Each structure stands twice: as C-alpha cells, then as structure tokens.
C-alpha cells in the first residue's frame, strides 16, 4: 500500500489503486444489495397470507437474491484466493 500511496501522491494512477477502488465499490454495492434483501425478506415473512408470501418470494426476493449474487460473483473474480476463503462457484460446480 505504501507504493500505491506514493504513486497516488505523485499523480500516477497505479493499478493497485484502481483494483482497490473497484473492490471497495463492489463491497459497498454488496452491502446495499444485502440490506435490500434482508429488508425485503423481513417484509415478506411478516405477511400472514401464504399465497402472498409465495408470490413475493418468487418475485421480490428472487430478484433481490439475483442482484446480490451478481455483485458477489464480480467480487469473487476480483479477489485472490487468499482473500476469498469460501469455495468459488466454479469450484463447487466442477468438483470431481
């Protein structure tokens, strides 16, 4: 990080800064998506109508999950294995 800080101070756009900014943006987006999913889930589960819950899960919750997953997938490709302790999606799909 010292090298990146020195490069930034000198006005040089270092690859580390670009990567760190991209990861920070993705993490912020993931937090927003996660909170949206949590709020939607709490709202849907408060309903006492099972049919309404089912409709909401198949639309509202499914959409929120897809959006959360998309950001998580992007993070997975940006972070090295040492920073991503979970099995990657492709690793789970193609285990022999």
PDB file of N, CA and C in Angstrom, residues 20-82:
ATOM      1  N   UNK A  20      -8.198  -1.566  -5.905  1.00  0.00           N
ATOM      2  CA  UNK A  20      -8.748  -1.318  -4.571  1.00  0.00           C
ATOM      3  C   UNK A  20     -10.046  -0.523  -4.659  1.00  0.00           C
ATOM      4  N   UNK A  21     -10.097   0.444  -5.548  1.00  0.00           N
ATOM      5  CA  UNK A  21     -11.311   1.240  -5.724  1.00  0.00           C
ATOM      6  C   UNK A  21     -12.451   0.367  -6.252  1.00  0.00           C
ATOM      7  N   UNK A  22     -12.147  -0.478  -7.211  1.00  0.00           N
ATOM      8  CA  UNK A  22     -13.172  -1.355  -7.774  1.00  0.00           C
ATOM      9  C   UNK A  22     -13.712  -2.300  -6.709  1.00  0.00           C
ATOM     10  N   UNK A  23     -12.829  -2.880  -5.915  1.00  0.00           N
ATOM     11  CA  UNK A  23     -13.246  -3.801  -4.861  1.00  0.00           C
ATOM     12  C   UNK A  23     -14.062  -3.063  -3.800  1.00  0.00           C
ATOM     13  N   UNK A  24     -13.623  -1.862  -3.433  1.00  0.00           N
ATOM     14  CA  UNK A  24     -14.369  -1.070  -2.443  1.00  0.00           C
ATOM     15  C   UNK A  24     -15.765  -0.738  -2.962  1.00  0.00           C
ATOM     16  N   UNK A  25     -15.870  -0.388  -4.237  1.00  0.00           N
ATOM     17  CA  UNK A  25     -17.181  -0.086  -4.822  1.00  0.00           C
ATOM     18  C   UNK A  25     -18.069  -1.325  -4.829  1.00  0.00           C
ATOM     19  N   UNK A  26     -17.492  -2.464  -5.176  1.00  0.00           N
ATOM     20  CA  UNK A  26     -18.267  -3.706  -5.182  1.00  0.00           C
ATOM     21  C   UNK A  26     -18.726  -4.083  -3.773  1.00  0.00           C
ATOM     22  N   UNK A  27     -17.853  -3.891  -2.791  1.00  0.00           N
ATOM     23  CA  UNK A  27     -18.231  -4.189  -1.407  1.00  0.00           C
ATOM     24  C   UNK A  27     -19.359  -3.287  -0.938  1.00  0.00           C
ATOM     25  N   UNK A  28     -19.284  -2.015  -1.291  1.00  0.00           N
ATOM     26  CA  UNK A  28     -20.366  -1.090  -0.930  1.00  0.00           C
ATOM     27  C   UNK A  28     -21.667  -1.508  -1.590  1.00  0.00           C
ATOM     28  N   UNK A  29     -21.591  -1.866  -2.853  1.00  0.00           N
ATOM     29  CA  UNK A  29     -22.770  -2.314  -3.577  1.00  0.00           C
ATOM     30  C   UNK A  29     -23.322  -3.594  -2.967  1.00  0.00           C
ATOM     31  N   UNK A  30     -22.446  -4.507  -2.573  1.00  0.00           N
ATOM     32  CA  UNK A  30     -22.885  -5.752  -1.949  1.00  0.00           C
ATOM     33  C   UNK A  30     -23.618  -5.476  -0.638  1.00  0.00           C
ATOM     34  N   UNK A  31     -23.118  -4.541   0.145  1.00  0.00           N
ATOM     35  CA  UNK A  31     -23.791  -4.195   1.400  1.00  0.00           C
ATOM     36  C   UNK A  31     -25.193  -3.646   1.137  1.00  0.00           C
ATOM     37  N   UNK A  32     -25.314  -2.796   0.138  1.00  0.00           N
ATOM     38  CA  UNK A  32     -26.627  -2.244  -0.209  1.00  0.00           C
ATOM     39  C   UNK A  32     -27.568  -3.361  -0.638  1.00  0.00           C
ATOM     40  N   UNK A  33     -27.074  -4.244  -1.514  1.00  0.00           N
ATOM     41  CA  UNK A  33     -27.913  -5.349  -2.007  1.00  0.00           C
ATOM     42  C   UNK A  33     -28.305  -6.296  -0.872  1.00  0.00           C
ATOM     43  N   UNK A  34     -27.366  -6.564   0.016  1.00  0.00           N
ATOM     44  CA  UNK A  34     -27.650  -7.446   1.161  1.00  0.00           C
ATOM     45  C   UNK A  34     -28.718  -6.824   2.064  1.00  0.00           C
ATOM     46  N   UNK A  35     -28.598  -5.532   2.319  1.00  0.00           N
ATOM     47  CA  UNK A  35     -29.592  -4.861   3.153  1.00  0.00           C
ATOM     48  C   UNK A  35     -30.966  -4.835   2.483  1.00  0.00           C
ATOM     49  N   UNK A  36     -30.984  -4.648   1.170  1.00  0.00           N
ATOM     50  CA  UNK A  36     -32.243  -4.686   0.430  1.00  0.00           C
ATOM     51  C   UNK A  36     -32.879  -6.062   0.544  1.00  0.00           C
ATOM     52  N   UNK A  37     -32.065  -7.096   0.392  1.00  0.00           N
ATOM     53  CA  UNK A  37     -32.560  -8.469   0.514  1.00  0.00           C
ATOM     54  C   UNK A  37     -33.086  -8.734   1.916  1.00  0.00           C
ATOM     55  N   UNK A  38     -32.359  -8.292   2.913  1.00  0.00           N
ATOM     56  CA  UNK A  38     -32.780  -8.506   4.307  1.00  0.00           C
ATOM     57  C   UNK A  38     -34.112  -7.789   4.578  1.00  0.00           C
ATOM     58  N   UNK A  39     -34.219  -6.548   4.154  1.00  0.00           N
ATOM     59  CA  UNK A  39     -35.447  -5.781   4.366  1.00  0.00           C
ATOM     60  C   UNK A  39     -36.627  -6.427   3.653  1.00  0.00           C
ATOM     61  N   UNK A  40     -36.416  -6.848   2.414  1.00  0.00           N
ATOM     62  CA  UNK A  40     -37.488  -7.496   1.650  1.00  0.00           C
ATOM     63  C   UNK A  40     -37.918  -8.794   2.319  1.00  0.00           C
ATOM     64  N   UNK A  41     -36.963  -9.570   2.789  1.00  0.00           N
ATOM     65  CA  UNK A  41     -37.275 -10.845   3.446  1.00  0.00           C
ATOM     66  C   UNK A  41     -38.076 -10.606   4.723  1.00  0.00           C
ATOM     67  N   UNK A  42     -37.658  -9.616   5.495  1.00  0.00           N
ATOM     68  CA  UNK A  42     -38.387  -9.305   6.731  1.00  0.00           C
ATOM     69  C   UNK A  42     -39.817  -8.878   6.420  1.00  0.00           C
ATOM     70  N   UNK A  43     -39.984  -8.079   5.378  1.00  0.00           N
ATOM     71  CA  UNK A  43     -41.312  -7.604   4.990  1.00  0.00           C
ATOM     72  C   UNK A  43     -42.196  -8.774   4.548  1.00  0.00           C
ATOM     73  N   UNK A  44     -41.656  -9.634   3.711  1.00  0.00           N
ATOM     74  CA  UNK A  44     -42.434 -10.747   3.172  1.00  0.00           C
ATOM     75  C   UNK A  44     -42.823 -11.735   4.266  1.00  0.00           C
ATOM     76  N   UNK A  45     -41.913 -12.021   5.176  1.00  0.00           N
ATOM     77  CA  UNK A  45     -42.205 -13.018   6.210  1.00  0.00           C
ATOM     78  C   UNK A  45     -43.203 -12.512   7.246  1.00  0.00           C
ATOM     79  N   UNK A  46     -43.461 -11.215   7.272  1.00  0.00           N
ATOM     80  CA  UNK A  46     -44.463 -10.676   8.196  1.00  0.00           C
ATOM     81  C   UNK A  46     -45.884 -10.911   7.697  1.00  0.00           C
ATOM     82  N   UNK A  47     -46.026 -11.196   6.424  1.00  0.00           N
ATOM     83  CA  UNK A  47     -47.355 -11.445   5.865  1.00  0.00           C
ATOM     84  C   UNK A  47     -47.909 -12.753   6.415  1.00  0.00           C
ATOM     85  N   UNK A  48     -49.190 -12.745   6.703  1.00  0.00           N
ATOM     86  CA  UNK A  48     -49.827 -13.964   7.213  1.00  0.00           C
ATOM     87  C   UNK A  48     -50.493 -14.762   6.092  1.00  0.00           C
ATOM     88  N   UNK A  49     -50.427 -14.246   4.879  1.00  0.00           N
ATOM     89  CA  UNK A  49     -51.036 -14.921   3.726  1.00  0.00           C
ATOM     90  C   UNK A  49     -49.983 -15.743   2.990  1.00  0.00           C
ATOM     91  N   UNK A  50     -50.058 -17.075   3.084  1.00  0.00           N
ATOM     92  CA  UNK A  50     -49.048 -17.916   2.427  1.00  0.00           C
ATOM     93  C   UNK A  50     -48.962 -17.713   0.919  1.00  0.00           C
ATOM     94  N   UNK A  51     -50.081 -17.472   0.263  1.00  0.00           N
ATOM     95  CA  UNK A  51     -50.068 -17.257  -1.188  1.00  0.00           C
ATOM     96  C   UNK A  51     -49.327 -15.959  -1.524  1.00  0.00           C
ATOM     97  N   UNK A  52     -49.562 -14.934  -0.745  1.00  0.00           N
ATOM     98  CA  UNK A  52     -48.862 -13.655  -0.966  1.00  0.00           C
ATOM     99  C   UNK A  52     -47.367 -13.816  -0.691  1.00  0.00           C
ATOM    100  N   UNK A  53     -47.037 -14.559   0.345  1.00  0.00           N
ATOM    101  CA  UNK A  53     -45.621 -14.824   0.632  1.00  0.00           C
ATOM    102  C   UNK A  53     -44.965 -15.537  -0.542  1.00  0.00           C
ATOM    103  N   UNK A  54     -45.626 -16.543  -1.067  1.00  0.00           N
ATOM    104  CA  UNK A  54     -45.071 -17.314  -2.192  1.00  0.00           C
ATOM    105  C   UNK A  54     -44.853 -16.418  -3.403  1.00  0.00           C
ATOM    106  N   UNK A  55     -45.846 -15.566  -3.712  1.00  0.00           N
ATOM    107  CA  UNK A  55     -45.692 -14.647  -4.850  1.00  0.00           C
ATOM    108  C   UNK A  55     -44.524 -13.696  -4.617  1.00  0.00           C
ATOM    109  N   UNK A  56     -44.420 -13.167  -3.410  1.00  0.00           N
ATOM    110  CA  UNK A  56     -43.340 -12.223  -3.102  1.00  0.00           C
ATOM    111  C   UNK A  56     -41.970 -12.888  -3.140  1.00  0.00           C
ATOM    112  N   UNK A  57     -41.901 -14.129  -2.663  1.00  0.00           N
ATOM    113  CA  UNK A  57     -40.626 -14.838  -2.718  1.00  0.00           C
ATOM    114  C   UNK A  57     -40.209 -15.116  -4.153  1.00  0.00           C
ATOM    115  N   UNK A  58     -41.175 -15.415  -5.001  1.00  0.00           N
ATOM    116  CA  UNK A  58     -40.833 -15.748  -6.387  1.00  0.00           C
ATOM    117  C   UNK A  58     -40.533 -14.513  -7.232  1.00  0.00           C
ATOM    118  N   UNK A  59     -40.863 -13.343  -6.732  1.00  0.00           N
ATOM    119  CA  UNK A  59     -40.593 -12.119  -7.494  1.00  0.00           C
ATOM    120  C   UNK A  59     -39.614 -11.220  -6.737  1.00  0.00           C
ATOM    121  N   UNK A  60     -40.088 -10.595  -5.689  1.00  0.00           N
ATOM    122  CA  UNK A  60     -39.296  -9.616  -4.947  1.00  0.00           C
ATOM    123  C   UNK A  60     -38.012 -10.212  -4.373  1.00  0.00           C
ATOM    124  N   UNK A  61     -38.140 -11.311  -3.678  1.00  0.00           N
ATOM    125  CA  UNK A  61     -36.975 -11.928  -3.036  1.00  0.00           C
ATOM    126  C   UNK A  61     -36.034 -12.526  -4.074  1.00  0.00           C
ATOM    127  N   UNK A  62     -36.581 -13.195  -5.067  1.00  0.00           N
ATOM    128  CA  UNK A  62     -35.749 -13.801  -6.109  1.00  0.00           C
ATOM    129  C   UNK A  62     -34.940 -12.728  -6.842  1.00  0.00           C
ATOM    130  N   UNK A  63     -35.546 -11.611  -7.140  1.00  0.00           N
ATOM    131  CA  UNK A  63     -34.838 -10.514  -7.807  1.00  0.00           C
ATOM    132  C   UNK A  63     -33.730  -9.963  -6.917  1.00  0.00           C
ATOM    133  N   UNK A  64     -34.038  -9.745  -5.660  1.00  0.00           N
ATOM    134  CA  UNK A  64     -33.028  -9.227  -4.727  1.00  0.00           C
ATOM    135  C   UNK A  64     -31.871 -10.213  -4.578  1.00  0.00           C
ATOM    136  N   UNK A  65     -32.177 -11.513  -4.572  1.00  0.00           N
ATOM    137  CA  UNK A  65     -31.128 -12.530  -4.473  1.00  0.00           C
ATOM    138  C   UNK A  65     -30.248 -12.532  -5.722  1.00  0.00           C
ATOM    139  N   UNK A  66     -30.858 -12.405  -6.890  1.00  0.00           N
ATOM    140  CA  UNK A  66     -30.092 -12.376  -8.138  1.00  0.00           C
ATOM    141  C   UNK A  66     -29.155 -11.179  -8.185  1.00  0.00           C
ATOM    142  N   UNK A  67     -29.642 -10.025  -7.744  1.00  0.00           N
ATOM    143  CA  UNK A  67     -28.814  -8.821  -7.740  1.00  0.00           C
ATOM    144  C   UNK A  67     -27.660  -8.949  -6.751  1.00  0.00           C
ATOM    145  N   UNK A  68     -27.940  -9.542  -5.605  1.00  0.00           N
ATOM    146  CA  UNK A  68     -26.891  -9.761  -4.606  1.00  0.00           C
ATOM    147  C   UNK A  68     -25.856 -10.746  -5.138  1.00  0.00           C
ATOM    148  N   UNK A  69     -26.331 -11.788  -5.748  1.00  0.00           N
ATOM    149  CA  UNK A  69     -25.434 -12.804  -6.312  1.00  0.00           C
ATOM    150  C   UNK A  69     -24.539 -12.226  -7.408  1.00  0.00           C
ATOM    151  N   UNK A  70     -25.084 -11.363  -8.255  1.00  0.00           N
ATOM    152  CA  UNK A  70     -24.310 -10.780  -9.350  1.00  0.00           C
ATOM    153  C   UNK A  70     -23.114  -9.990  -8.814  1.00  0.00           C
ATOM    154  N   UNK A  71     -23.331  -9.219  -7.766  1.00  0.00           N
ATOM    155  CA  UNK A  71     -22.237  -8.442  -7.181  1.00  0.00           C
ATOM    156  C   UNK A  71     -21.230  -9.374  -6.518  1.00  0.00           C
ATOM    157  N   UNK A  72     -21.726 -10.377  -5.821  1.00  0.00           N
ATOM    158  CA  UNK A  72     -20.839 -11.348  -5.177  1.00  0.00           C
ATOM    159  C   UNK A  72     -19.976 -12.074  -6.209  1.00  0.00           C
ATOM    160  N   UNK A  73     -20.574 -12.426  -7.343  1.00  0.00           N
ATOM    161  CA  UNK A  73     -19.816 -13.079  -8.413  1.00  0.00           C
ATOM    162  C   UNK A  73     -18.701 -12.170  -8.935  1.00  0.00           C
ATOM    163  N   UNK A  74     -18.992 -10.888  -9.060  1.00  0.00           N
ATOM    164  CA  UNK A  74     -17.958  -9.945  -9.509  1.00  0.00           C
ATOM    165  C   UNK A  74     -16.818  -9.880  -8.501  1.00  0.00           C
ATOM    166  N   UNK A  75     -17.156  -9.812  -7.221  1.00  0.00           N
ATOM    167  CA  UNK A  75     -16.122  -9.790  -6.181  1.00  0.00           C
ATOM    168  C   UNK A  75     -15.271 -11.045  -6.218  1.00  0.00           C
ATOM    169  N   UNK A  76     -15.913 -12.160  -6.430  1.00  0.00           N
ATOM    170  CA  UNK A  76     -15.217 -13.441  -6.486  1.00  0.00           C
ATOM    171  C   UNK A  76     -14.130 -13.436  -7.557  1.00  0.00           C
ATOM    172  N   UNK A  77     -14.392 -12.783  -8.674  1.00  0.00           N
ATOM    173  CA  UNK A  77     -13.401 -12.745  -9.754  1.00  0.00           C
ATOM    174  C   UNK A  77     -12.305 -11.717  -9.496  1.00  0.00           C
ATOM    175  N   UNK A  78     -12.577 -10.732  -8.668  1.00  0.00           N
ATOM    176  CA  UNK A  78     -11.601  -9.672  -8.405  1.00  0.00           C
ATOM    177  C   UNK A  78     -10.622 -10.012  -7.280  1.00  0.00           C
ATOM    178  N   UNK A  79     -11.071 -10.828  -6.341  1.00  0.00           N
ATOM    179  CA  UNK A  79     -10.249 -11.120  -5.166  1.00  0.00           C
ATOM    180  C   UNK A  79      -9.450 -12.402  -5.363  1.00  0.00           C
ATOM    181  N   UNK A  80      -8.238 -12.398  -4.866  1.00  0.00           N
ATOM    182  CA  UNK A  80      -7.401 -13.584  -4.915  1.00  0.00           C
ATOM    183  C   UNK A  80      -7.911 -14.647  -3.958  1.00  0.00           C
ATOM    184  N   UNK A  81      -7.504 -15.877  -4.196  1.00  0.00           N
ATOM    185  CA  UNK A  81      -7.945 -16.999  -3.368  1.00  0.00           C
ATOM    186  C   UNK A  81      -7.653 -16.794  -1.883  1.00  0.00           C
ATOM    187  N   UNK A  82      -6.544 -16.148  -1.575  1.00  0.00           N
ATOM    188  CA  UNK A  82      -6.181 -15.949  -0.168  1.00  0.00           C
ATOM    189  C   UNK A  82      -7.143 -15.005   0.548  1.00  0.00           C
TER     190      UNK A  82
END
